[in-house]
mmCIF file of C-alpha atoms in Angstrom:
data_model
loop_
_atom_site.group_PDB
_atom_site.id
_atom_site.type_symbol
_atom_site.label_atom_id
_atom_site.label_comp_id
_atom_site.label_asym_id
_atom_site.label_seq_id
_atom_site.Cartn_x
_atom_site.Cartn_y
_atom_site.Cartn_z
ATOM 1 C CA MET Z 1 64.556 58.844 69.817
ATOM 2 C CA GLU Z 2 64.379 58.316 66.061
ATOM 3 C CA HIS Z 3 65.796 61.814 65.516
ATOM 4 C CA PHE Z 4 68.571 61.268 68.082
ATOM 5 C CA SER Z 5 69.465 57.871 66.605
ATOM 6 C CA ARG Z 6 69.765 59.509 63.197
ATOM 7 C CA LEU Z 7 71.771 62.512 64.420
ATOM 8 C CA GLY Z 8 73.987 60.958 67.095
ATOM 9 C CA PHE Z 9 76.086 63.103 69.402
ATOM 10 C CA PRO Z 10 77.809 66.023 67.634
ATOM 11 C CA SER Z 11 81.552 66.009 67.055
ATOM 12 C CA SER Z 12 84.150 68.588 66.077
ATOM 13 C CA LYS Z 13 83.065 67.982 62.482
ATOM 14 C CA ASN Z 14 79.805 69.804 63.264
ATOM 15 C CA GLU Z 15 80.282 73.543 62.739
ATOM 16 C CA GLU Z 16 78.461 74.553 65.942
ATOM 17 C CA TRP Z 17 80.509 72.104 68.028
ATOM 18 C CA LYS Z 18 83.968 72.392 66.474
ATOM 19 C CA TYR Z 19 85.380 74.124 69.582
ATOM 20 C CA THR Z 20 83.581 71.956 72.147
ATOM 21 C CA ASN Z 21 84.808 68.519 73.126
ATOM 22 C CA ILE Z 22 81.939 66.407 74.484
ATOM 23 C CA ALA Z 23 84.088 63.280 74.872
ATOM 24 C CA PRO Z 24 84.000 63.506 78.726
ATOM 25 C CA ILE Z 25 80.219 63.113 78.590
ATOM 26 C CA LEU Z 26 80.421 60.077 76.351
ATOM 27 C CA SER Z 27 83.062 58.341 78.475
ATOM 28 C CA ARG Z 28 80.774 57.979 81.524
ATOM 29 C CA ASP Z 29 77.927 55.588 82.216
ATOM 30 C CA PHE Z 30 75.123 57.786 83.511
ATOM 31 C CA SER Z 31 72.224 56.504 85.578
ATOM 32 C CA PHE Z 32 68.647 57.446 84.732
ATOM 33 C CA SER Z 33 67.652 56.695 88.332
ATOM 34 C CA ILE Z 34 67.125 60.050 90.045
ATOM 35 C CA PRO Z 35 68.291 60.110 93.682
ATOM 36 C CA GLU Z 36 65.983 61.409 96.388
ATOM 37 C CA ASN Z 37 66.167 65.137 97.126
ATOM 38 C CA LYS Z 38 68.717 66.028 99.795
ATOM 39 C CA ILE Z 39 69.163 69.791 99.459
ATOM 40 C CA ILE Z 40 67.452 71.955 102.091
ATOM 41 C CA LYS Z 41 66.340 75.579 101.784
ATOM 42 C CA GLU Z 42 68.988 76.805 104.253
ATOM 43 C CA GLU Z 43 71.746 75.482 101.974
ATOM 44 C CA ILE Z 44 70.339 77.384 99.006
ATOM 45 C CA VAL Z 45 70.046 80.653 100.942
ATOM 46 C CA ARG Z 46 73.537 80.253 102.413
ATOM 47 C CA ARG Z 47 75.099 79.716 98.988
ATOM 48 C CA PHE Z 48 72.899 82.241 97.162
ATOM 49 C CA PRO Z 49 71.875 84.931 99.696
ATOM 50 C CA PHE Z 50 70.328 87.045 96.925
ATOM 51 C CA VAL Z 51 67.393 84.598 96.645
ATOM 52 C CA LYS Z 52 65.885 85.787 99.953
ATOM 53 C CA ASP Z 53 63.650 88.296 98.207
ATOM 54 C CA ALA Z 54 62.976 86.284 95.059
ATOM 55 C CA VAL Z 55 60.789 83.565 93.615
ATOM 56 C CA THR Z 56 63.068 80.544 93.886
ATOM 57 C CA VAL Z 57 62.592 77.135 92.284
ATOM 58 C CA VAL Z 58 65.166 74.465 93.145
ATOM 59 C CA LEU Z 59 65.654 71.494 90.850
ATOM 60 C CA GLU Z 60 67.779 68.716 92.273
ATOM 61 C CA ASN Z 61 69.183 66.292 89.709
ATOM 62 C CA GLY Z 62 66.496 67.520 87.321
ATOM 63 C CA LYS Z 63 63.606 66.925 89.735
ATOM 64 C CA ILE Z 64 61.799 69.708 91.579
ATOM 65 C CA ASN Z 65 62.655 70.004 95.263
ATOM 66 C CA ARG Z 66 59.590 71.674 96.737
ATOM 67 C CA GLU Z 67 60.981 71.929 100.257
ATOM 68 C CA ALA Z 68 64.102 73.801 99.125
ATOM 69 C CA SER Z 69 62.100 76.084 96.819
ATOM 70 C CA ASP Z 70 60.409 79.266 98.036
ATOM 71 C CA LEU Z 71 57.065 79.643 96.298
ATOM 72 C CA ASN Z 72 54.861 80.819 99.163
ATOM 73 C CA ASN Z 73 54.680 84.462 98.116
ATOM 74 C CA ILE Z 74 54.484 84.408 94.349
ATOM 75 C CA PRO Z 75 53.562 87.879 93.024
ATOM 76 C CA ALA Z 76 50.298 88.433 91.212
ATOM 77 C CA GLY Z 77 50.558 88.041 87.460
ATOM 78 C CA ILE Z 78 52.836 84.997 87.368
ATOM 79 C CA GLU Z 79 52.262 81.308 87.864
ATOM 80 C CA VAL Z 80 54.913 78.645 88.331
ATOM 81 C CA LYS Z 81 53.834 75.097 87.528
ATOM 82 C CA THR Z 82 55.447 71.772 86.906
ATOM 83 C CA LEU Z 83 55.086 70.490 83.375
ATOM 84 C CA GLY Z 84 52.946 67.660 84.723
ATOM 85 C CA GLU Z 85 50.513 70.176 86.212
ATOM 86 C CA ALA Z 86 50.429 72.426 83.148
ATOM 87 C CA LYS Z 87 50.640 69.984 80.239
ATOM 88 C CA HIS Z 88 46.866 70.038 79.612
ATOM 89 C CA LEU Z 89 46.650 73.849 79.362
ATOM 90 C CA PRO Z 90 45.960 74.987 75.769
ATOM 91 C CA GLU Z 91 48.798 77.530 75.761
ATOM 92 C CA VAL Z 92 51.273 74.908 76.943
ATOM 93 C CA GLN Z 93 50.126 72.405 74.336
ATOM 94 C CA ALA Z 94 50.461 75.153 71.712
ATOM 95 C CA HIS Z 95 54.080 76.028 72.572
ATOM 96 C CA TYR Z 96 55.750 73.071 74.293
ATOM 97 C CA ASN Z 97 58.507 71.597 72.125
ATOM 98 C CA LEU Z 98 57.741 74.018 69.306
ATOM 99 C CA TYR Z 99 61.036 75.935 69.442
ATOM 100 C CA ALA Z 100 63.533 73.194 70.284
ATOM 101 C CA ASP Z 101 64.604 71.702 66.964
ATOM 102 C CA VAL Z 102 64.499 67.953 67.644
ATOM 103 C CA GLN Z 103 65.078 67.161 63.963
ATOM 104 C CA ALA Z 104 68.387 69.036 63.719
ATOM 105 C CA ASP Z 105 69.792 69.178 67.264
ATOM 106 C CA ALA Z 106 70.813 65.929 68.978
ATOM 107 C CA PHE Z 107 70.636 67.316 72.527
ATOM 108 C CA SER Z 108 67.123 68.663 71.922
ATOM 109 C CA ALA Z 109 66.057 65.280 70.575
ATOM 110 C CA LEU Z 110 67.599 63.484 73.558
ATOM 111 C CA ASN Z 111 65.974 65.876 76.014
ATOM 112 C CA THR Z 112 62.567 65.499 74.402
ATOM 113 C CA ALA Z 113 62.798 61.716 74.509
ATOM 114 C CA PHE Z 114 63.841 61.511 78.160
ATOM 115 C CA ALA Z 115 62.622 64.703 79.874
ATOM 116 C CA ASN Z 116 62.391 63.926 83.592
ATOM 117 C CA ASP Z 117 60.217 66.908 84.389
ATOM 118 C CA GLY Z 118 59.854 70.539 83.532
ATOM 119 C CA LEU Z 119 58.723 73.942 84.668
ATOM 120 C CA VAL Z 120 56.230 76.289 83.080
ATOM 121 C CA LEU Z 121 56.173 80.021 83.855
ATOM 122 C CA LEU Z 122 53.007 81.830 82.804
ATOM 123 C CA ILE Z 123 53.118 85.639 82.886
ATOM 124 C CA GLN Z 124 49.969 87.695 82.403
ATOM 125 C CA PRO Z 125 49.837 90.555 79.883
ATOM 126 C CA LYS Z 126 51.042 93.883 81.364
ATOM 127 C CA ALA Z 127 52.235 92.123 84.522
ATOM 128 C CA ILE Z 128 55.349 93.739 85.986
ATOM 129 C CA ILE Z 129 57.023 91.124 88.170
ATOM 130 C CA GLU Z 130 59.287 93.031 90.534
ATOM 131 C CA LYS Z 131 60.746 89.962 92.233
ATOM 132 C CA PRO Z 132 63.388 88.169 90.189
ATOM 133 C CA VAL Z 133 62.792 84.493 89.444
ATOM 134 C CA TYR Z 134 65.704 82.132 90.134
ATOM 135 C CA ILE Z 135 65.645 78.575 88.830
ATOM 136 C CA ILE Z 136 68.516 76.729 90.475
ATOM 137 C CA GLN Z 137 69.523 73.350 89.041
ATOM 138 C CA VAL Z 138 71.667 71.460 91.566
ATOM 139 C CA SER Z 139 73.463 68.181 90.938
ATOM 140 C CA SER Z 140 73.899 66.420 94.255
ATOM 141 C CA SER Z 141 74.585 62.755 93.603
ATOM 142 C CA ASN Z 142 77.808 61.365 95.065
ATOM 143 C CA GLU Z 143 77.137 57.662 94.531
ATOM 144 C CA GLN Z 144 76.542 57.637 90.789
ATOM 145 C CA ALA Z 145 76.794 59.824 87.727
ATOM 146 C CA VAL Z 146 73.254 60.964 86.946
ATOM 147 C CA ILE Z 147 71.785 62.236 83.695
ATOM 148 C CA SER Z 148 68.877 64.685 83.888
ATOM 149 C CA HIS Z 149 66.846 66.233 81.101
ATOM 150 C CA HIS Z 150 64.942 69.309 82.172
ATOM 151 C CA ARG Z 151 62.576 71.663 80.341
ATOM 152 C CA LEU Z 152 61.664 75.278 81.025
ATOM 153 C CA LEU Z 153 58.825 76.853 79.068
ATOM 154 C CA VAL Z 154 58.169 80.571 79.577
ATOM 155 C CA ILE Z 155 54.981 82.029 78.096
ATOM 156 C CA ALA Z 156 54.794 85.793 78.574
ATOM 157 C CA GLY Z 157 51.857 87.998 77.674
ATOM 158 C CA LYS Z 158 52.139 91.305 75.827
ATOM 159 C CA ASN Z 159 53.901 94.149 77.668
ATOM 160 C CA SER Z 160 54.830 91.944 80.616
ATOM 161 C CA GLU Z 161 58.178 92.180 82.388
ATOM 162 C CA VAL Z 162 60.033 89.532 84.377
ATOM 163 C CA LYS Z 163 63.665 88.782 85.192
ATOM 164 C CA ILE Z 164 64.533 85.063 85.085
ATOM 165 C CA SER Z 165 67.891 83.502 85.927
ATOM 166 C CA HIS Z 166 68.687 79.829 85.382
ATOM 167 C CA LEU Z 167 71.679 78.635 87.426
ATOM 168 C CA ALA Z 168 73.300 75.205 87.158
ATOM 169 C CA VAL Z 169 75.647 74.198 89.986
ATOM 170 C CA SER Z 170 77.040 71.154 91.785
ATOM 171 C CA LYS Z 171 76.550 70.653 95.502
ATOM 172 C CA ASN Z 172 80.175 69.612 95.763
ATOM 173 C CA GLU Z 173 83.093 68.648 93.542
ATOM 174 C CA MET Z 174 82.146 64.963 93.766
ATOM 175 C CA SER Z 175 78.872 65.413 91.885
ATOM 176 C CA GLU Z 176 78.926 64.101 88.328
ATOM 177 C CA THR Z 177 75.832 65.026 86.370
ATOM 178 C CA PHE Z 178 75.016 65.317 82.698
ATOM 179 C CA SER Z 179 72.430 68.112 82.809
ATOM 180 C CA ASN Z 180 70.692 68.580 79.465
ATOM 181 C CA ALA Z 181 68.353 71.558 79.850
ATOM 182 C CA ILE Z 182 66.166 73.205 77.209
ATOM 183 C CA ILE Z 183 64.637 76.642 77.675
ATOM 184 C CA GLU Z 184 61.832 77.789 75.372
ATOM 185 C CA ILE Z 185 60.489 81.345 75.610
ATOM 186 C CA PHE Z 186 57.390 82.685 73.906
ATOM 187 C CA THR Z 187 56.060 86.243 74.081
ATOM 188 C CA SER Z 188 52.544 86.738 72.833
ATOM 189 C CA GLU Z 189 50.067 89.365 71.743
ATOM 190 C CA PHE Z 190 47.175 87.434 73.241
ATOM 191 C CA PHE Z 191 47.187 85.399 76.404
ATOM 192 C CA PRO Z 192 44.194 83.659 78.008
ATOM 193 C CA ALA Z 193 43.251 84.407 81.593
ATOM 194 C CA ILE Z 194 45.079 82.443 84.260
ATOM 195 C CA THR Z 195 43.457 81.446 87.519
ATOM 196 C CA SER Z 196 45.565 81.885 90.637
ATOM 197 C CA ARG Z 197 46.288 78.295 91.593
ATOM 198 C CA ARG Z 198 49.320 77.280 93.627
ATOM 199 C CA TRP Z 199 51.137 74.059 94.288
#
């Protein structure tokens, strides 16, 4: 928060933001209270039929929706964990928040201060993941404008291959959400063995 307080939200005076007006974000009062999950798996498949043969993780208002996700048949060589489950792993501790520049980027600083949850994808060396991985962020709150700060950390071993798509959508045109997502990707020469645990 110290970094965000120092930086403040960027304006058109910042070179990287001179063509982006963030005033609509600043004009709303967003709630940090995350509504209960309401999306069901059938809604996801109906809207995105291509996820039928994929590893699908659904995040609703920044919080994982396990019932709408499809993680029963994860291919060998990849693990999908919540940040809470993976935060004690040495490789996660070594790379989490290493690539997001919280000292220079206000949105990174804000995300780091208020991250609701996160996902960690661990890919073994030489693993060829044939199934695509879809991470679908859905805003679904009608009653209040919600702010969510989500993290995705991908740690991929040497010579591994995986296709990852991160989609951000609203359930309907009434949803107002400030979704502040950070994605960090690390590819490594060495990667410790991963046990095949599931959630």
